[in-house]
Amino acid sequence: MFTIKTLNAISPVGLTKLNKNLFDVSVDADAPDGILVRSADLLNTTFDDNLLAIARAGAGVNNIPLDRCSEQGIVVFNTPGANANAVAELVIGMLIAGSRNVAAAAQWTQGLAGDPAMAKSVEKGKKQFVGNEIKGKTLGVIGLGAIGSLVANIALSMGMDVYGYDPFISVEHAWVLSREVQRVGTLEDLCRGCDYLTVHVPSKADTIGMISTEQINLLAPDAVLINYARETIIDEDAVDAALREGRLSWFSCDFATPKTVKMPNTFITTHSGAGTGEAEANCADMAISELKDYLENGNIAHSVNYPACSMGKARAASRIACLHANVPNMIGQITAILAKDNANVQRMTNESAGENAYTMFDTDEHLDSSTIEALKQIPSMYRVRVIK
């Protein structure tokens, strides 16, 4: 029986995947085997020794202490792409809203409450909100992952001229991306002459503040900027200055900060890019599937701190998983200990990702407790799991 603790409201659609005979799901579990979380802050949480995994029902994991989890042998999962359609739809909505002055027009019209000549006032005042069609305009998309590729493809279907920049695009997303999206090699080339710019990259050392004065000055006059990635991607001071000076006509983002709420010509949503029932259900379903497969079989998919690794369903007499540092001679030390126990290994796999690695193997017979203990004593071995 595995105990699962939920730290936020998790969509019940996904929770039905957890067989009640194998999983005890609770918000009050003291020492859970797994944690399901959305936005709860775990950065200062002390984890019990038996915690095996944390699954984040969403893409961002800045609320989870990844380094500490790695060293404790706790696998952290996220759900990339599960909420991509929800975010992409809202971004397209902001493209249109920014072109047609929707927010300003709506606010002005609501101010006519009580005007006895409202219809005439609307007809007289509507000219100040004349906008542009996005068809035929140039869109620059920074980041061509699950969300960025969707935005690019939808914009193409609406008649836009789309350019994309992503030096690290995956094969998976490259296959999805329309061949009509024109890829460029530098951020500067992407920004040059764009009527619209939207960002879809994670917040990392090399992306913080990546959209600043230099990039904004390369855009077309009166350009529209959209940020539904992370607030740190945008240099807020530079955007504020560009809006006040008229170099940007409109800015839309999903992040209310002390700076953005005071910017002119800015429309801010409530960090709700993924705020749909469908997206929440998709994220929960994916997170629970990842957590379930890891707890039951040791397989890892979409982990942010350990490599992807799968040997299918555990069918041999025993399956052992080793979470360890990515250092030389780990496999040699593991196999030497197994040889002493005369263990017959049916299958073995090893994968690495950055500083961490994962080794999993099936054996014909159950290993002695002394062998398991010897594996645990290998230097830089974080955790040894007896899955079966």
Short mmCIF file of C-alpha atoms in Angstrom, two decimals:
data_model
loop_
_atom_site.label_atom_id
_atom_site.label_comp_id
_atom_site.label_asym_id
_atom_site.label_seq_id
_atom_site.Cartn_x
_atom_site.Cartn_y
_atom_site.Cartn_z
CA MET A 1 0.00 0.00 0.00
CA PHE A 2 1.36 3.40 -1.01
CA THR A 3 0.31 6.56 0.83
CA ILE A 4 -0.19 9.66 -1.32
CA LYS A 5 -0.49 13.15 0.13
CA THR A 6 -2.28 15.88 -1.84
CA LEU A 7 -1.20 19.42 -1.03
CA ASN A 8 -3.60 21.23 -3.34
CA ALA A 9 -6.98 20.52 -4.86
CA ILE A 10 -6.15 17.84 -7.45
CA SER A 11 -8.67 17.13 -10.18
CA PRO A 12 -10.69 14.03 -9.22
CA VAL A 13 -10.49 12.82 -12.82
CA GLY A 14 -6.89 11.74 -12.32
CA LEU A 15 -7.34 10.45 -8.78
CA THR A 16 -9.63 7.70 -10.05
CA LYS A 17 -6.52 6.06 -11.55
CA LEU A 18 -5.24 5.24 -8.07
CA ASN A 19 -6.60 1.86 -7.07
CA LYS A 20 -7.89 2.10 -3.51
CA ASN A 21 -6.44 -1.34 -2.77
CA LEU A 22 -2.91 -0.06 -3.56
CA PHE A 23 -3.07 3.67 -2.83
CA ASP A 24 -4.27 5.57 0.20
CA VAL A 25 -4.85 9.20 -0.83
CA SER A 26 -5.07 11.79 1.92
CA VAL A 27 -4.44 15.46 2.66
CA ASP A 28 -3.28 14.56 6.17
CA ALA A 29 -0.68 11.83 5.54
CA ASP A 30 2.27 12.24 7.92
CA ALA A 31 4.85 10.14 6.08
CA PRO A 32 3.68 9.72 2.48
CA ASP A 33 5.39 7.68 -0.21
CA GLY A 34 4.36 10.25 -2.80
CA ILE A 35 3.19 13.85 -2.92
CA LEU A 36 0.83 15.41 -5.47
CA VAL A 37 1.19 19.18 -5.59
CA ARG A 38 0.27 22.18 -7.70
CA SER A 39 1.37 25.52 -6.25
CA ALA A 40 2.07 24.74 -2.58
CA ASP A 41 5.53 25.93 -1.48
CA LEU A 42 7.76 22.98 -0.52
CA LEU A 43 11.07 24.85 -0.53
CA ASN A 44 11.45 24.74 3.26
CA THR A 45 9.61 21.47 3.86
CA THR A 46 11.43 18.66 5.65
CA PHE A 47 10.77 15.41 3.80
CA ASP A 48 10.39 12.09 5.57
CA ASP A 49 12.96 9.44 4.68
CA ASN A 50 10.38 7.22 3.01
CA LEU A 51 9.20 9.89 0.53
CA LEU A 52 9.92 8.48 -2.92
CA ALA A 53 8.50 11.01 -5.35
CA ILE A 54 6.81 14.37 -5.82
CA ALA A 55 4.56 14.95 -8.83
CA ARG A 56 3.77 18.53 -9.79
CA ALA A 57 0.49 18.93 -11.69
CA GLY A 58 1.94 21.64 -13.91
CA ALA A 59 5.13 22.53 -15.74
CA GLY A 60 6.95 24.87 -13.33
CA VAL A 61 8.78 23.38 -10.35
CA ASN A 62 10.19 26.50 -8.69
CA ASN A 63 8.18 25.61 -5.57
CA ILE A 64 10.16 22.37 -5.07
CA PRO A 65 13.76 22.08 -3.74
CA LEU A 66 15.22 20.06 -6.61
CA ASP A 67 18.81 19.76 -5.37
CA ARG A 68 17.74 18.55 -1.95
CA CYS A 69 15.28 16.09 -3.49
CA SER A 70 17.99 14.69 -5.75
CA GLU A 71 20.35 14.06 -2.85
CA GLN A 72 17.57 12.32 -0.91
CA GLY A 73 16.70 10.12 -3.87
CA ILE A 74 13.31 11.76 -4.36
CA VAL A 75 12.20 11.85 -7.99
CA VAL A 76 10.39 15.04 -8.99
CA PHE A 77 7.94 14.88 -11.89
CA ASN A 78 6.17 17.63 -13.82
CA THR A 79 3.59 17.59 -16.60
CA PRO A 80 5.01 19.36 -19.67
CA GLY A 81 2.44 20.03 -22.35
CA ALA A 82 -0.59 19.00 -20.31
CA ASN A 83 -1.82 22.59 -20.06
CA ALA A 84 -0.32 23.80 -23.35
CA ASN A 85 -3.61 24.21 -25.20
CA ALA A 86 -5.12 26.32 -22.41
CA VAL A 87 -2.16 28.72 -22.40
CA ALA A 88 -1.95 28.85 -26.20
CA GLU A 89 -5.63 29.74 -26.54
CA LEU A 90 -5.27 32.61 -24.08
CA VAL A 91 -2.16 33.91 -25.84
CA ILE A 92 -4.02 33.97 -29.14
CA GLY A 93 -6.82 35.79 -27.37
CA MET A 94 -4.33 38.39 -26.16
CA LEU A 95 -2.96 38.80 -29.70
CA ILE A 96 -6.44 39.74 -30.86
CA ALA A 97 -7.28 41.82 -27.78
CA GLY A 98 -4.07 43.81 -28.18
CA SER A 99 -4.77 44.45 -31.84
CA ARG A 100 -8.35 45.58 -31.36
CA ASN A 101 -7.98 47.63 -28.14
CA VAL A 102 -10.54 45.35 -26.51
CA ALA A 103 -9.66 46.16 -22.88
CA ALA A 104 -9.62 49.94 -23.33
CA ALA A 105 -12.81 49.91 -25.40
CA ALA A 106 -14.66 47.80 -22.83
CA GLN A 107 -13.56 50.02 -19.96
CA TRP A 108 -14.57 53.20 -21.83
CA THR A 109 -17.95 51.76 -22.77
CA GLN A 110 -18.75 50.73 -19.20
CA GLY A 111 -18.05 54.32 -18.18
CA LEU A 112 -21.09 55.39 -20.19
CA ALA A 113 -23.45 53.92 -17.61
CA GLY A 114 -26.29 56.37 -17.08
CA ASP A 115 -25.68 58.24 -20.34
CA PRO A 116 -29.18 58.83 -21.85
CA ALA A 117 -27.63 59.10 -25.32
CA MET A 118 -25.48 56.01 -24.94
CA ALA A 119 -25.93 54.72 -28.50
CA LYS A 120 -24.90 58.04 -30.00
CA SER A 121 -21.96 58.36 -27.61
CA VAL A 122 -20.70 54.92 -28.61
CA GLU A 123 -20.93 55.76 -32.30
CA LYS A 124 -19.12 59.04 -31.73
CA GLY A 125 -16.37 57.60 -29.55
CA LYS A 126 -15.62 54.27 -31.18
CA LYS A 127 -13.12 55.74 -33.64
CA GLN A 128 -10.56 56.15 -30.87
CA PHE A 129 -10.44 52.37 -30.50
CA VAL A 130 -9.91 51.44 -34.13
CA GLY A 131 -7.37 48.60 -34.22
CA ASN A 132 -5.59 46.31 -36.63
CA GLU A 133 -6.18 42.83 -37.95
CA ILE A 134 -3.48 40.28 -37.13
CA LYS A 135 -3.72 38.68 -40.57
CA GLY A 136 -0.60 39.52 -42.56
CA LYS A 137 1.27 40.79 -39.50
CA THR A 138 4.56 39.37 -38.22
CA LEU A 139 4.68 37.32 -35.03
CA GLY A 140 7.89 36.33 -33.26
CA VAL A 141 7.69 33.29 -30.96
CA ILE A 142 10.48 32.76 -28.45
CA GLY A 143 10.54 29.12 -27.33
CA LEU A 144 9.05 26.42 -29.54
CA GLY A 145 8.10 23.88 -26.92
CA ALA A 146 4.62 22.55 -26.23
CA ILE A 147 3.03 25.99 -25.89
CA GLY A 148 5.16 27.99 -28.32
CA SER A 149 4.71 25.50 -31.14
CA LEU A 150 0.94 25.53 -30.66
CA VAL A 151 0.85 29.34 -30.68
CA ALA A 152 2.97 29.43 -33.84
CA ASN A 153 0.79 26.92 -35.65
CA ILE A 154 -2.47 28.63 -34.68
CA ALA A 155 -1.11 32.03 -35.70
CA LEU A 156 -0.13 30.61 -39.09
CA SER A 157 -3.66 29.33 -39.59
CA MET A 158 -4.90 32.88 -38.94
CA GLY A 159 -2.74 34.28 -41.72
CA MET A 160 0.17 35.63 -39.71
CA ASP A 161 3.80 35.56 -40.84
CA VAL A 162 5.43 33.56 -38.04
CA TYR A 163 9.08 33.41 -37.00
CA GLY A 164 10.41 31.17 -34.25
CA TYR A 165 13.55 31.13 -32.12
CA ASP A 166 14.56 28.13 -30.01
CA PRO A 167 18.17 26.88 -30.10
CA PHE A 168 17.19 23.89 -27.94
CA ILE A 169 14.03 22.70 -29.68
CA SER A 170 13.37 19.01 -29.09
CA VAL A 171 12.80 16.47 -31.84
CA GLU A 172 9.30 15.88 -30.46
CA HIS A 173 8.31 19.54 -30.81
CA ALA A 174 10.12 19.96 -34.11
CA TRP A 175 7.85 17.29 -35.60
CA VAL A 176 4.75 19.15 -34.36
CA LEU A 177 5.87 22.56 -35.59
CA SER A 178 4.58 23.59 -39.02
CA ARG A 179 7.26 23.77 -41.70
CA GLU A 180 5.88 27.21 -42.56
CA VAL A 181 7.24 28.65 -39.30
CA GLN A 182 10.45 30.42 -40.26
CA ARG A 183 13.17 29.57 -37.74
CA VAL A 184 15.91 32.09 -37.03
CA GLY A 185 19.27 31.63 -35.35
CA THR A 186 19.44 34.57 -32.96
CA LEU A 187 17.10 36.44 -30.67
CA GLU A 188 18.00 39.71 -32.37
CA ASP A 189 17.03 38.36 -35.80
CA LEU A 190 13.71 37.18 -34.40
CA CYS A 191 12.83 40.54 -32.86
CA ARG A 192 13.81 42.63 -35.86
CA GLY A 193 10.64 44.09 -37.40
CA CYS A 194 8.12 41.95 -35.50
CA ASP A 195 4.67 43.44 -34.97
CA TYR A 196 3.99 40.99 -32.13
CA LEU A 197 6.33 39.15 -29.79
CA THR A 198 5.38 36.34 -27.41
CA VAL A 199 7.70 34.44 -25.04
CA HIS A 200 7.43 30.79 -24.01
CA VAL A 201 10.64 29.85 -22.20
CA PRO A 202 11.37 28.77 -18.60
CA SER A 203 12.98 31.10 -16.10
CA LYS A 204 16.70 30.25 -16.01
CA ALA A 205 19.94 32.16 -15.62
CA ASP A 206 20.17 32.73 -19.38
CA THR A 207 16.53 33.78 -19.86
CA ILE A 208 15.99 36.18 -16.95
CA GLY A 209 15.54 39.67 -18.40
CA MET A 210 16.06 38.40 -21.95
CA ILE A 211 13.49 40.87 -23.31
CA SER A 212 14.90 44.31 -22.54
CA THR A 213 15.55 47.64 -24.25
CA GLU A 214 17.80 46.16 -26.96
CA GLN A 215 15.21 43.63 -28.06
CA ILE A 216 12.26 46.04 -27.81
CA ASN A 217 14.04 48.60 -29.98
CA LEU A 218 14.31 46.01 -32.77
CA LEU A 219 10.54 45.48 -32.92
CA ALA A 220 8.28 47.28 -35.36
CA PRO A 221 6.85 50.62 -34.16
CA ASP A 222 3.79 50.18 -31.89
CA ALA A 223 4.54 46.49 -31.38
CA VAL A 224 2.59 44.30 -28.96
CA LEU A 225 4.45 42.24 -26.33
CA ILE A 226 2.93 39.18 -24.64
CA ASN A 227 4.40 37.27 -21.70
CA TYR A 228 2.66 34.11 -20.51
CA ALA A 229 5.88 32.32 -19.54
CA ARG A 230 7.42 33.71 -16.32
CA GLU A 231 7.52 37.27 -15.01
CA THR A 232 11.34 37.26 -14.80
CA ILE A 233 11.75 36.81 -18.57
CA ILE A 234 10.80 40.47 -19.09
CA ASP A 235 12.85 43.45 -17.94
CA GLU A 236 9.91 45.33 -16.41
CA ASP A 237 11.68 48.69 -16.31
CA ALA A 238 12.48 48.46 -20.01
CA VAL A 239 8.90 47.47 -20.89
CA ASP A 240 7.47 50.26 -18.75
CA ALA A 241 9.68 52.84 -20.46
CA ALA A 242 8.79 51.50 -23.92
CA LEU A 243 5.07 51.71 -23.18
CA ARG A 244 5.33 55.27 -21.88
CA GLU A 245 7.44 56.33 -24.85
CA GLY A 246 5.11 54.68 -27.38
CA ARG A 247 7.64 52.16 -28.68
CA LEU A 248 5.26 49.43 -27.48
CA SER A 249 1.54 49.95 -27.99
CA TRP A 250 0.35 47.22 -25.63
CA PHE A 251 1.67 44.68 -23.14
CA SER A 252 -0.19 41.65 -21.82
CA CYS A 253 1.06 39.30 -19.13
CA ASP A 254 -0.12 36.74 -16.60
CA PHE A 255 1.82 38.18 -13.69
CA ALA A 256 0.70 40.97 -11.40
CA THR A 257 3.73 42.66 -9.82
CA PRO A 258 4.15 46.05 -8.11
CA LYS A 259 5.53 47.29 -11.43
CA THR A 260 3.16 45.75 -13.98
CA VAL A 261 0.00 46.96 -12.22
CA LYS A 262 1.16 50.56 -12.74
CA MET A 263 2.21 50.23 -16.39
CA PRO A 264 0.16 52.06 -19.04
CA ASN A 265 -1.54 50.11 -21.86
CA THR A 266 -1.10 46.88 -19.94
CA PHE A 267 -3.57 44.04 -19.51
CA ILE A 268 -2.86 41.58 -16.71
CA THR A 269 -4.59 38.25 -16.15
CA THR A 270 -4.61 36.43 -12.81
CA HIS A 271 -1.85 33.89 -13.46
CA SER A 272 -4.54 31.90 -15.19
CA GLY A 273 -2.89 30.84 -18.43
CA ALA A 274 -3.54 27.23 -17.49
CA GLY A 275 -6.71 28.05 -15.59
CA THR A 276 -9.23 25.78 -17.30
CA GLY A 277 -10.98 22.70 -16.02
CA GLU A 278 -9.61 20.73 -18.95
CA ALA A 279 -6.02 21.78 -18.22
CA GLU A 280 -6.33 20.91 -14.53
CA ALA A 281 -7.71 17.49 -15.42
CA ASN A 282 -4.95 16.87 -17.98
CA CYS A 283 -2.22 17.88 -15.52
CA ALA A 284 -3.65 15.73 -12.75
CA ASP A 285 -4.03 12.75 -15.05
CA MET A 286 -0.45 13.03 -16.30
CA ALA A 287 1.07 13.63 -12.85
CA ILE A 288 -0.76 10.69 -11.33
CA SER A 289 0.19 8.37 -14.20
CA GLU A 290 3.88 9.30 -13.77
CA LEU A 291 3.75 8.85 -9.99
CA LYS A 292 1.86 5.56 -10.22
CA ASP A 293 4.27 4.01 -12.76
CA TYR A 294 7.28 5.03 -10.70
CA LEU A 295 5.94 3.71 -7.41
CA GLU A 296 4.71 0.44 -8.91
CA ASN A 297 7.40 -0.29 -11.51
CA GLY A 298 10.29 2.16 -10.98
CA ASN A 299 9.86 3.73 -14.42
CA ILE A 300 10.65 7.44 -14.79
CA ALA A 301 9.06 9.78 -17.34
CA HIS A 302 9.11 13.59 -17.30
CA SER A 303 11.31 13.96 -14.25
CA VAL A 304 13.10 17.25 -13.79
CA ASN A 305 15.90 15.90 -11.61
CA TYR A 306 16.44 12.29 -12.75
CA PRO A 307 16.71 10.78 -16.26
CA ALA A 308 13.90 9.13 -18.16
CA CYS A 309 14.18 5.36 -17.77
CA SER A 310 11.77 2.48 -18.33
CA MET A 311 11.84 -1.32 -18.26
CA GLY A 312 8.08 -1.74 -18.53
CA LYS A 313 6.06 -3.61 -15.94
CA ALA A 314 8.01 -5.46 -13.26
CA ARG A 315 7.61 -9.16 -14.11
CA ALA A 316 10.76 -10.83 -12.74
CA ALA A 317 11.07 -12.14 -9.21
CA SER A 318 12.64 -8.88 -8.06
CA ARG A 319 13.25 -5.37 -9.36
CA ILE A 320 15.78 -3.00 -7.76
CA ALA A 321 16.23 0.69 -8.49
CA CYS A 322 19.31 2.71 -7.54
CA LEU A 323 19.31 6.51 -7.49
CA HIS A 324 22.82 7.88 -7.36
CA ALA A 325 25.25 10.57 -8.43
CA ASN A 326 26.47 10.51 -12.00
CA VAL A 327 30.06 9.54 -11.20
CA PRO A 328 32.49 6.97 -12.66
CA ASN A 329 32.41 3.28 -11.72
CA MET A 330 28.93 3.20 -10.19
CA ILE A 331 27.85 0.35 -12.48
CA GLY A 332 31.04 -1.51 -11.70
CA GLN A 333 30.44 -1.24 -7.97
CA ILE A 334 26.81 -2.32 -8.30
CA THR A 335 27.59 -5.36 -10.44
CA ALA A 336 30.49 -6.37 -8.18
CA ILE A 337 28.12 -6.55 -5.21
CA LEU A 338 25.57 -8.52 -7.22
CA ALA A 339 28.29 -10.97 -8.30
CA LYS A 340 29.16 -11.69 -4.68
CA ASP A 341 25.54 -12.66 -4.10
CA ASN A 342 25.54 -14.82 -7.27
CA ALA A 343 22.55 -12.80 -8.43
CA ASN A 344 21.34 -13.60 -11.93
CA VAL A 345 20.43 -10.27 -13.54
CA GLN A 346 17.80 -10.66 -16.26
CA ARG A 347 17.90 -7.05 -17.42
CA MET A 348 19.71 -3.88 -16.40
CA THR A 349 19.50 -0.29 -17.59
CA ASN A 350 21.35 2.87 -16.62
CA GLU A 351 20.58 6.45 -17.61
CA SER A 352 22.06 9.77 -16.54
CA ALA A 353 20.93 13.39 -16.57
CA GLY A 354 23.35 16.06 -15.44
CA GLU A 355 24.65 15.27 -11.96
CA ASN A 356 22.21 12.43 -11.28
CA ALA A 357 21.84 8.90 -12.61
CA TYR A 358 19.46 5.98 -12.32
CA THR A 359 20.16 2.26 -12.50
CA MET A 360 17.44 -0.37 -12.51
CA PHE A 361 17.68 -4.15 -12.82
CA ASP A 362 15.56 -7.29 -12.60
CA THR A 363 16.81 -10.49 -10.95
CA ASP A 364 15.63 -14.11 -10.99
CA GLU A 365 15.54 -14.28 -7.19
CA HIS A 366 15.12 -11.87 -4.33
CA LEU A 367 18.38 -10.41 -3.09
CA ASP A 368 19.58 -10.98 0.46
CA SER A 369 19.10 -8.07 2.85
CA SER A 370 22.89 -7.92 3.23
CA THR A 371 23.22 -7.34 -0.53
CA ILE A 372 20.69 -4.51 -0.43
CA GLU A 373 22.54 -2.97 2.48
CA ALA A 374 25.86 -3.24 0.61
CA LEU A 375 24.31 -1.40 -2.36
CA LYS A 376 23.15 1.36 -0.02
CA GLN A 377 26.68 1.80 1.33
CA ILE A 378 28.20 2.60 -2.08
CA PRO A 379 29.57 6.17 -1.96
CA SER A 380 27.28 8.67 -3.76
CA MET A 381 24.37 6.22 -3.65
CA TYR A 382 21.31 8.26 -2.66
CA ARG A 383 18.66 5.56 -2.42
CA VAL A 384 18.12 1.87 -3.18
CA ARG A 385 14.54 0.79 -3.76
CA VAL A 386 13.31 -2.78 -3.63
CA ILE A 387 10.32 -2.36 -5.93
CA LYS A 388 9.39 -6.02 -5.99
#
